[in-house]
PDB file of C-alpha atoms in Angstrom:
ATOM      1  CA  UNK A  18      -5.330  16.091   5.654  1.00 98.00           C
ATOM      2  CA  UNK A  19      -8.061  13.162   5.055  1.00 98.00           C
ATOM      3  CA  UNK A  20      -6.463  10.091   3.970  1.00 98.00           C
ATOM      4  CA  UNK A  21      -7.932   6.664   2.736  1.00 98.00           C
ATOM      5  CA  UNK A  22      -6.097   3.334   1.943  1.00 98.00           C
ATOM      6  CA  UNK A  23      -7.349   0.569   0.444  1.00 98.00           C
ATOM      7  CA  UNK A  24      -4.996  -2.831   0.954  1.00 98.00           C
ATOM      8  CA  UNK A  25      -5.227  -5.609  -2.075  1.00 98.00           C
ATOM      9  CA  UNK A  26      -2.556  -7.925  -0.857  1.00 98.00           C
ATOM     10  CA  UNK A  27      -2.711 -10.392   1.865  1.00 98.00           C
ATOM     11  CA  UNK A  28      -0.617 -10.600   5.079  1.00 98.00           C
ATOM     12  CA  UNK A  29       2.274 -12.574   3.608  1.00 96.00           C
ATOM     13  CA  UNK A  30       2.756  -9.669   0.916  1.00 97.00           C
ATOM     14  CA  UNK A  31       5.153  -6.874   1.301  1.00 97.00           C
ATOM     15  CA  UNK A  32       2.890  -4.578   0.122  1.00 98.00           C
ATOM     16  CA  UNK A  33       0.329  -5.297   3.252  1.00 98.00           C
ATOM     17  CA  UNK A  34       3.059  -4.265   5.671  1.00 98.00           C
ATOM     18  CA  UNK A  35       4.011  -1.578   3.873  1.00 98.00           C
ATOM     19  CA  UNK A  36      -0.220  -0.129   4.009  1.00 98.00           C
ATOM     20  CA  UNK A  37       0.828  -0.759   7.563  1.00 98.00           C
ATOM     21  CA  UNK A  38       3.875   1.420   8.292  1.00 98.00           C
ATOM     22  CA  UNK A  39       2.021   3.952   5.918  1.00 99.00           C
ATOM     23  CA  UNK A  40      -0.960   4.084   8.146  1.00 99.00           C
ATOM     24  CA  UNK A  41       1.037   4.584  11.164  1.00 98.00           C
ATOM     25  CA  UNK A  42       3.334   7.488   9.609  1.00 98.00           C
ATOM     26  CA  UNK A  43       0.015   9.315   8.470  1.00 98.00           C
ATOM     27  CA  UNK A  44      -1.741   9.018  12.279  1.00 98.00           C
ATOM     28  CA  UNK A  45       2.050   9.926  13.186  1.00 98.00           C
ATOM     29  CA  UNK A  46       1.724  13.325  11.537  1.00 98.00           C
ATOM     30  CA  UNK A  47      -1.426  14.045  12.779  1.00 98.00           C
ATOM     31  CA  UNK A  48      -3.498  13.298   9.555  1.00 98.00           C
ATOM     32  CA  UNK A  49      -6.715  11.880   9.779  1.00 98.00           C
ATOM     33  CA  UNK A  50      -7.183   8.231   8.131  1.00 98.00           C
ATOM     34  CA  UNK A  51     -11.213   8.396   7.369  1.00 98.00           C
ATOM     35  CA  UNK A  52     -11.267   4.298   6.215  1.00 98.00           C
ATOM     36  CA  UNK A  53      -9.282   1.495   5.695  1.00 98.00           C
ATOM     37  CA  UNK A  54     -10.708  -0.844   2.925  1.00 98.00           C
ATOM     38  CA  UNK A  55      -9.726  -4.419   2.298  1.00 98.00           C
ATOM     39  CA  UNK A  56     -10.130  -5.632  -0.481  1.00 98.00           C
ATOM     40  CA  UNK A  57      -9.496  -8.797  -2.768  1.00 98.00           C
ATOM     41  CA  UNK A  58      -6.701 -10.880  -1.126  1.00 98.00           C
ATOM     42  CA  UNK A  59      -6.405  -7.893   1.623  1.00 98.00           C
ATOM     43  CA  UNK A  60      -9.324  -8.838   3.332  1.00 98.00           C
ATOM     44  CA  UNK A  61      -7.166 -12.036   5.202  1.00 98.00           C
ATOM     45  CA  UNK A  62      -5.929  -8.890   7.076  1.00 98.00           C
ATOM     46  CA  UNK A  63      -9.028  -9.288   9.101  1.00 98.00           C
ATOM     47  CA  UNK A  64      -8.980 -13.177   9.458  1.00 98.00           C
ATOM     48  CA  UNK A  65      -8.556 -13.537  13.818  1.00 98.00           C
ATOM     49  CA  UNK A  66      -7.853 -17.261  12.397  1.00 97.00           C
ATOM     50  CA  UNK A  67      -4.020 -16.199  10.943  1.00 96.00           C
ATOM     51  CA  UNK A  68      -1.355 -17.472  12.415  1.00 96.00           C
ATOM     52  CA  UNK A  69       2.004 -15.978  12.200  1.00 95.00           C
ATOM     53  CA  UNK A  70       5.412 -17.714  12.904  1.00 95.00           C
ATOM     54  CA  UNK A  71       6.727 -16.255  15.973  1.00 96.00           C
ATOM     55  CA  UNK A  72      10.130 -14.568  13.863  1.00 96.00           C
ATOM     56  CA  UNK A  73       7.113 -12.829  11.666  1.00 95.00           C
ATOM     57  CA  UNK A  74       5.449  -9.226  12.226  1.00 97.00           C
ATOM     58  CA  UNK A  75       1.687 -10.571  12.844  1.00 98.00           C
ATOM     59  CA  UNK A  76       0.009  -8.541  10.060  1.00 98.00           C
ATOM     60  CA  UNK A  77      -3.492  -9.492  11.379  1.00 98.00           C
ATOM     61  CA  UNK A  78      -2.997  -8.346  14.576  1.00 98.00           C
ATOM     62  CA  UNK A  79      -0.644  -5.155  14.129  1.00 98.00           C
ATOM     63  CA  UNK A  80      -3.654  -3.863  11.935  1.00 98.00           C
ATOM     64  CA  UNK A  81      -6.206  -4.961  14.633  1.00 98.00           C
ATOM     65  CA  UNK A  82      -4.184  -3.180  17.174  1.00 98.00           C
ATOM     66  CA  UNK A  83      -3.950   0.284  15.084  1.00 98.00           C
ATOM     67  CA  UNK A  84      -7.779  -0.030  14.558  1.00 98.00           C
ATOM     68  CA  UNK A  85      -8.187  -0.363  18.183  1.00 98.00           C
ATOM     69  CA  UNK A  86      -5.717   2.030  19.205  1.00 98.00           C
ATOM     70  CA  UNK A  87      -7.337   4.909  16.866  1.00 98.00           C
ATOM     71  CA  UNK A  88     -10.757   3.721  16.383  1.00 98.00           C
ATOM     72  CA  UNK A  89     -10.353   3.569  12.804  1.00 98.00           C
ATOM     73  CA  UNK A  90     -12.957   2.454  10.265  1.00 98.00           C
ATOM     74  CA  UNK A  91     -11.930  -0.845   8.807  1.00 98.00           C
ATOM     75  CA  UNK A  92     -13.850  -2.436   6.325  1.00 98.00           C
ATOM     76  CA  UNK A  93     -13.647  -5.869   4.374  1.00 98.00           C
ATOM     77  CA  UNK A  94     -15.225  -5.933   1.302  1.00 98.00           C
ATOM     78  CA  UNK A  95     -18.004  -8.558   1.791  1.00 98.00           C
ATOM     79  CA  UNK A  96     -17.452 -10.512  -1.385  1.00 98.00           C
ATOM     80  CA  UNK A  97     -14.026 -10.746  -1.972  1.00 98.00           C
ATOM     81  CA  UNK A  98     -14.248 -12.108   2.129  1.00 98.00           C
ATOM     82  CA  UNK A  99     -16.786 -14.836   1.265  1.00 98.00           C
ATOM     83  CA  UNK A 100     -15.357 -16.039  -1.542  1.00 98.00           C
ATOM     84  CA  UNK A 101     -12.252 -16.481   0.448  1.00 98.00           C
ATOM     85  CA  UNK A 102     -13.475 -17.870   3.510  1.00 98.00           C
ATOM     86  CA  UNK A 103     -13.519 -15.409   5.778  1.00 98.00           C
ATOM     87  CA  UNK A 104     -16.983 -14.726   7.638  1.00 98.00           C
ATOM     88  CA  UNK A 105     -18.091 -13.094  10.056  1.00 98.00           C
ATOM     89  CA  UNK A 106     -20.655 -14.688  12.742  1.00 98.00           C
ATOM     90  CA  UNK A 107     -23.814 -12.840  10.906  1.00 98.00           C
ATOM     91  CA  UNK A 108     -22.246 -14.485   7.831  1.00 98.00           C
ATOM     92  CA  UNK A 109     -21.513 -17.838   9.111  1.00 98.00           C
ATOM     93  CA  UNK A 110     -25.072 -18.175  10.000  1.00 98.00           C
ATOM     94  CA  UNK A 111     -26.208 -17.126   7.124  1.00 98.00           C
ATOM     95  CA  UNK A 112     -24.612 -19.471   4.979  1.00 98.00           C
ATOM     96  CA  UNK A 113     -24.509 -22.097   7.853  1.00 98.00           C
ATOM     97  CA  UNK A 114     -20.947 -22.425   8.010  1.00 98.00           C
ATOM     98  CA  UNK A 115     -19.714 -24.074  11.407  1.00 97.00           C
ATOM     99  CA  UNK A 116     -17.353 -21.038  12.006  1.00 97.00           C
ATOM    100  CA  UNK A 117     -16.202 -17.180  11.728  1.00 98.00           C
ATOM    101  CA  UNK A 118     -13.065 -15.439  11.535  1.00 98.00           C
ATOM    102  CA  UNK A 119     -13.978 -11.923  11.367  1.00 98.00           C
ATOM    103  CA  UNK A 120     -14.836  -9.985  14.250  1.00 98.00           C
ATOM    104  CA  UNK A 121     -15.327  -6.653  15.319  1.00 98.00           C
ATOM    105  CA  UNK A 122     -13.885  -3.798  15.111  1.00 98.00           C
ATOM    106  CA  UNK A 123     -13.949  -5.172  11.785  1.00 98.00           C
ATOM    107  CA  UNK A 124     -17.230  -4.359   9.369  1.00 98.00           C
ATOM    108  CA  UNK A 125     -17.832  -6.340   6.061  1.00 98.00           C
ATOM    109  CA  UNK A 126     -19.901  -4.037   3.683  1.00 98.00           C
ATOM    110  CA  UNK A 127     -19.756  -3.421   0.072  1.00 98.00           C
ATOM    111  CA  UNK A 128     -17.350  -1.860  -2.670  1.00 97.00           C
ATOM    112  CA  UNK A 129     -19.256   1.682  -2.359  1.00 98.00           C
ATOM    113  CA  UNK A 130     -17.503   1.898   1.052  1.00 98.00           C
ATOM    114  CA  UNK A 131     -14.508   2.192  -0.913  1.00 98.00           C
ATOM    115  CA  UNK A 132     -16.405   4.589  -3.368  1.00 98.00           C
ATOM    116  CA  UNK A 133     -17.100   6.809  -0.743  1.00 98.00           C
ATOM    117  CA  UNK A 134     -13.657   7.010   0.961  1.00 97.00           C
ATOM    118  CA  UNK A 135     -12.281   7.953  -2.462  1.00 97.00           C
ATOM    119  CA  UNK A 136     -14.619  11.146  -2.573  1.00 97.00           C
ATOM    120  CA  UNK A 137     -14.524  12.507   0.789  1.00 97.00           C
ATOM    121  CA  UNK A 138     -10.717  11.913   1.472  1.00 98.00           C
ATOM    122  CA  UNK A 139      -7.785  14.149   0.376  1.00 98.00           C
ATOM    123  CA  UNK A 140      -6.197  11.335  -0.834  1.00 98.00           C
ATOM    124  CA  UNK A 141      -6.657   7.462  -1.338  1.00 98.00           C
ATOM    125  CA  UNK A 142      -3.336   5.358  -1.111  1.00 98.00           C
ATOM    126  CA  UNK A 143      -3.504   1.470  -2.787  1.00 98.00           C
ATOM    127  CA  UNK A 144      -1.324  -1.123  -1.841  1.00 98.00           C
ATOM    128  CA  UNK A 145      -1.404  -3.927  -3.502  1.00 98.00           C
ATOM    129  CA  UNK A 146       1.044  -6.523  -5.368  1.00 96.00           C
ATOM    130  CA  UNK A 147       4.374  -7.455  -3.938  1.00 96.00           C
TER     131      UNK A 147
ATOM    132  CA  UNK B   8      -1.433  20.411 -15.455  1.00 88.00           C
ATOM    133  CA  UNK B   9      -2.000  18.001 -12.730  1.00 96.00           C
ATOM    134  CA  UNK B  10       0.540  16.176 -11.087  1.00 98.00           C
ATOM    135  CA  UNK B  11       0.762  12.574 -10.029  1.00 98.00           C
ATOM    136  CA  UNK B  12       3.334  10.632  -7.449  1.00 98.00           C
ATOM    137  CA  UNK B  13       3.929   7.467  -9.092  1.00 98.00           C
ATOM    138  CA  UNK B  14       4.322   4.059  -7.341  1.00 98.00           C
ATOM    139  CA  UNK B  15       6.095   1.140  -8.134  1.00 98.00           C
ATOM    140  CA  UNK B  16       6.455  -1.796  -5.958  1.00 98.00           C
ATOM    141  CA  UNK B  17       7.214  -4.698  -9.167  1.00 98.00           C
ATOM    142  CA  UNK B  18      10.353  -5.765  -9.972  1.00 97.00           C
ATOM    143  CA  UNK B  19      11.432  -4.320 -13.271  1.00 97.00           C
ATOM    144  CA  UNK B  20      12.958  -7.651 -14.442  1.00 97.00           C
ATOM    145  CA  UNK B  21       9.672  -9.472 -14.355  1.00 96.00           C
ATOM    146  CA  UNK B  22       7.434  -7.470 -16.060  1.00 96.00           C
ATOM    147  CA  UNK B  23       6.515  -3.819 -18.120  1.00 97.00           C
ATOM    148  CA  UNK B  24       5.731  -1.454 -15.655  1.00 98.00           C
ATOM    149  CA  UNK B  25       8.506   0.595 -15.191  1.00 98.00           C
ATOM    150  CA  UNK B  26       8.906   1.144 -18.513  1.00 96.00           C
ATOM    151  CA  UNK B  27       5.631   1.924 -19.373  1.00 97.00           C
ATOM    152  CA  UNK B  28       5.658   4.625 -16.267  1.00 98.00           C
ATOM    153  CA  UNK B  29       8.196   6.118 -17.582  1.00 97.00           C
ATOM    154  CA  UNK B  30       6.727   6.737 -21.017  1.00 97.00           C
ATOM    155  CA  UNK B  31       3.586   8.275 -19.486  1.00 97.00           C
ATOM    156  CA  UNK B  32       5.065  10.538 -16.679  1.00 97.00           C
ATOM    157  CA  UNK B  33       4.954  14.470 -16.895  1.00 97.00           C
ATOM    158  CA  UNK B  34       7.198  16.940 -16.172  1.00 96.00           C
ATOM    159  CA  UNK B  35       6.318  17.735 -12.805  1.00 97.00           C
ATOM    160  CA  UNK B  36       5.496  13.813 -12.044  1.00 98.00           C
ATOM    161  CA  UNK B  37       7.625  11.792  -9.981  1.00 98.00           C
ATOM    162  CA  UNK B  38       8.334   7.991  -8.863  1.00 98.00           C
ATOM    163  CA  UNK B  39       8.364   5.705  -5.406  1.00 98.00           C
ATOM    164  CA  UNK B  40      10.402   2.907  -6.037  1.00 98.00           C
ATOM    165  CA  UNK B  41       9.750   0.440  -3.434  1.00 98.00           C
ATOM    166  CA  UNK B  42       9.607  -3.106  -2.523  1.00 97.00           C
ATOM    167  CA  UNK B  43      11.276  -5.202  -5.879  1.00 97.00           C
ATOM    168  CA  UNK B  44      11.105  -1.868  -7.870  1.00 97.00           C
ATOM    169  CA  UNK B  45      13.832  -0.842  -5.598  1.00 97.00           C
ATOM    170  CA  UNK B  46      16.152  -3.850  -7.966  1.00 96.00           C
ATOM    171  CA  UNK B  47      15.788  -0.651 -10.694  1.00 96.00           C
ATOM    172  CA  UNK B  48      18.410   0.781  -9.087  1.00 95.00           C
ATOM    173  CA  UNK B  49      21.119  -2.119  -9.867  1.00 93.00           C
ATOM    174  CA  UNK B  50      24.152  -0.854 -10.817  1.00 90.00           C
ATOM    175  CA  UNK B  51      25.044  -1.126 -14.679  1.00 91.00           C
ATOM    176  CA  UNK B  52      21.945  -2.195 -15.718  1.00 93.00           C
ATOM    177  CA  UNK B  53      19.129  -0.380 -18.394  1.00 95.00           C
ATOM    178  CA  UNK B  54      16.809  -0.165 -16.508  1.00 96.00           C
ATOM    179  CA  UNK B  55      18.619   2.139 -13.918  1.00 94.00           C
ATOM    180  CA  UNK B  56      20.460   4.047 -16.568  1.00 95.00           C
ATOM    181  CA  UNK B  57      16.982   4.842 -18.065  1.00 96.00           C
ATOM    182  CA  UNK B  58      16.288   6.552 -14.487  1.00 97.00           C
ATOM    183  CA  UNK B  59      19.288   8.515 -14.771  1.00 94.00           C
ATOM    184  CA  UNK B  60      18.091   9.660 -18.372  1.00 95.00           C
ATOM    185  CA  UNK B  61      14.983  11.176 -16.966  1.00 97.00           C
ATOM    186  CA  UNK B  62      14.836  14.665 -16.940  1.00 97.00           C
ATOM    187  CA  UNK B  63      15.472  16.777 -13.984  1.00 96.00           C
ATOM    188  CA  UNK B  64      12.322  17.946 -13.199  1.00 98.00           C
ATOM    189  CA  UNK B  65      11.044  14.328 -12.510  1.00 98.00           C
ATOM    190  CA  UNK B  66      11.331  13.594  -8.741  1.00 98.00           C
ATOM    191  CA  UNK B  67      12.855   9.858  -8.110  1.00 98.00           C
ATOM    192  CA  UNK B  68      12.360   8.800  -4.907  1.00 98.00           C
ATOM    193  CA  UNK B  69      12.481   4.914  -2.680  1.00 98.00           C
ATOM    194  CA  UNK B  70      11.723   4.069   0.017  1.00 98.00           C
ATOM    195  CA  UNK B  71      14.696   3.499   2.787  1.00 97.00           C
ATOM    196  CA  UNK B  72      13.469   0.586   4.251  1.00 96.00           C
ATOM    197  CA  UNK B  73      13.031  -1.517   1.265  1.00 97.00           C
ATOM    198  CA  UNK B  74      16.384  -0.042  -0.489  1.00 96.00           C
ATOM    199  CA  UNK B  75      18.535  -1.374   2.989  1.00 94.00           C
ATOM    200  CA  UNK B  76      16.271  -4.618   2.978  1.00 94.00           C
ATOM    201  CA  UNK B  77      18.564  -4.952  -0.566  1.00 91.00           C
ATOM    202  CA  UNK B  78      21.669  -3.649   0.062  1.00 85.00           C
ATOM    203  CA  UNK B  79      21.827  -1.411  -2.636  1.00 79.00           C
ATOM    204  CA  UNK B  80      22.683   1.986  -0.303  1.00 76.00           C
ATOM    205  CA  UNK B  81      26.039   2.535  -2.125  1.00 78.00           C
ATOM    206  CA  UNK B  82      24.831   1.985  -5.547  1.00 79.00           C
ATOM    207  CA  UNK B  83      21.760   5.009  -5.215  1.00 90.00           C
ATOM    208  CA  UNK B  84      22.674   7.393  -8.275  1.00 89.00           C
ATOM    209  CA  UNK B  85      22.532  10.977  -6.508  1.00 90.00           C
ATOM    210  CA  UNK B  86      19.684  12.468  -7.985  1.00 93.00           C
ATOM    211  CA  UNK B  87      17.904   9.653  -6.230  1.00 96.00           C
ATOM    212  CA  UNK B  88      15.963  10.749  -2.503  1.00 97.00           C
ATOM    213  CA  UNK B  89      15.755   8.458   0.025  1.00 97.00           C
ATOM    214  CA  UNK B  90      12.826   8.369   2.174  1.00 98.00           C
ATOM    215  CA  UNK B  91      11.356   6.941   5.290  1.00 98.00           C
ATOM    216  CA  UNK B  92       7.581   6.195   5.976  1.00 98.00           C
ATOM    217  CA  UNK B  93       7.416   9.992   7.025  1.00 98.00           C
ATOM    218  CA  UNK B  94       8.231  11.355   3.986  1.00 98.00           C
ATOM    219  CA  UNK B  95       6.438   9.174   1.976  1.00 98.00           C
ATOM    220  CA  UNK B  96       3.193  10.461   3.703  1.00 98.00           C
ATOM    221  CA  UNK B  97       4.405  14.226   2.861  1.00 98.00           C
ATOM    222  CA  UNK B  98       5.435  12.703  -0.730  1.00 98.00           C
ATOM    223  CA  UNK B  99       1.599  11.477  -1.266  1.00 98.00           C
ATOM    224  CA  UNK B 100       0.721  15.060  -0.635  1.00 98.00           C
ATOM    225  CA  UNK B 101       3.074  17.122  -2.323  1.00 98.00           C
ATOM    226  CA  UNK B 102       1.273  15.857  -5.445  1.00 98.00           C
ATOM    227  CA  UNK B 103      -1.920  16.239  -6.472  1.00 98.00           C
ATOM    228  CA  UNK B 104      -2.598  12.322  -7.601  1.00 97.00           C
ATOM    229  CA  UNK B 105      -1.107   8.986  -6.476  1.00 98.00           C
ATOM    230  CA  UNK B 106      -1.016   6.663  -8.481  1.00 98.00           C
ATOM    231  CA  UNK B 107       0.157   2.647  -7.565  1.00 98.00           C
ATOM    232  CA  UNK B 108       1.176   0.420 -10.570  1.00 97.00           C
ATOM    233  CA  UNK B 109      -0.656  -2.535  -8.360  1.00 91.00           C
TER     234      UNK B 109
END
């Protein structure tokens, strides 16, 4: 089955780690995860600036490390990133800011990449909250 | 009729949303307690004799990890399933919605 999951929370939520271990289970069984969409304060998942005590899961880079691992479409919705900081290089440049945080595999785009992964998966799984 | 998996990741102490999901589920519905929803299941409180109340076609379900992260393992009522990350993938298909109380 065609799954999509769209993460709200950021790294220090619960609910980000949970998107996690629910991603992983899914790829597990042999399901196909079309996109992952961040979104509002989800998108610090894709911040290469976060740094996690060393007694912490690193959320940042256990999702960068599933994306790798299974080539997954990841992408941060381009507002809700801006607004919070996090840029990629085209971005930074843009808006002449003296650094970036995003890189790929990462994409920003917009909120119809969400859209989209609602229609053409099987299912779309938010986690967001605590 | 349609039916929808139902998740809940709020504590029930803090705000509405349990009880409002259980006003609106269906027969065939069921509910994913995790993260602070898992504090539903207190012992000798309303909110987890409401869960009890619910009929028995209702499927009430947390999640393993979270319920051990609060030591509530002896306190489960029985007619509530605990399940890992596996079975919460099956879970999201067994229905034909999911729906998360963000």
């Amino acid at each position: 089955m065609k799954f999509a999951i769209a993460v709200f929370s950021s790294p220090d939520q619960p609910s980000n780690r949970r998107a996690l271990r629910f991603a992983e289970a899914l790829l597990a069984a042999g399901h196909t995860l079309e996109r992952l969409f961040f979104y509002q304060a989800g998108v610090h998942s894709a911040s290469a600036h976060v740094v996690s005590p060393q007694d912490e899961l690193d959320l940042p880079k256990a999702w960068l490390q599933l994306i790798q691992q299974h080539q997954l479409d990841a992408v941060v919705c381009i507002a809700a990133a801006l607004k919070r900081g996090q840029l990629n290089a085209e971005e930074a440049q843009r808006y002449a800011r003296s650094g970036h945080s995003i890189d790929a595999p990462w994409e920003l785009s917009g909120l119809g990449q969400l859209h989209e992964a609602a229609q053409s998966a099987d299912r779309l799984i938010c986690f967001a909250g605590p | 009729m349609s039916t929808t998996l139902h998740i809940l990741s709020h504590s029930p102490f803090s705000d509405l949303r349990l009880s409002s999901c259980l006003r609106v589920l269906n027969a065939d519905d069921a509910l994913l307690l995790c993260g602070d929803a898992v504090l539903a299941l207190q012992a000798d409180t309303a909110h987890s004799a409401a869960l009890e109340l619910m009929p028995d076609s209702i499927g009430l379900f947390v999640l393993a990890e979270d319920l051990a992260a609060r030591s509530f393992i002896d306190t489960v009522p029985a007619r509530i399933r605990i399940v890992d990350y596996q079975a919460f993938v099956d879970l999201t298909l067994a229905f034909d919605k999911v729906n998360s109380w963000t």
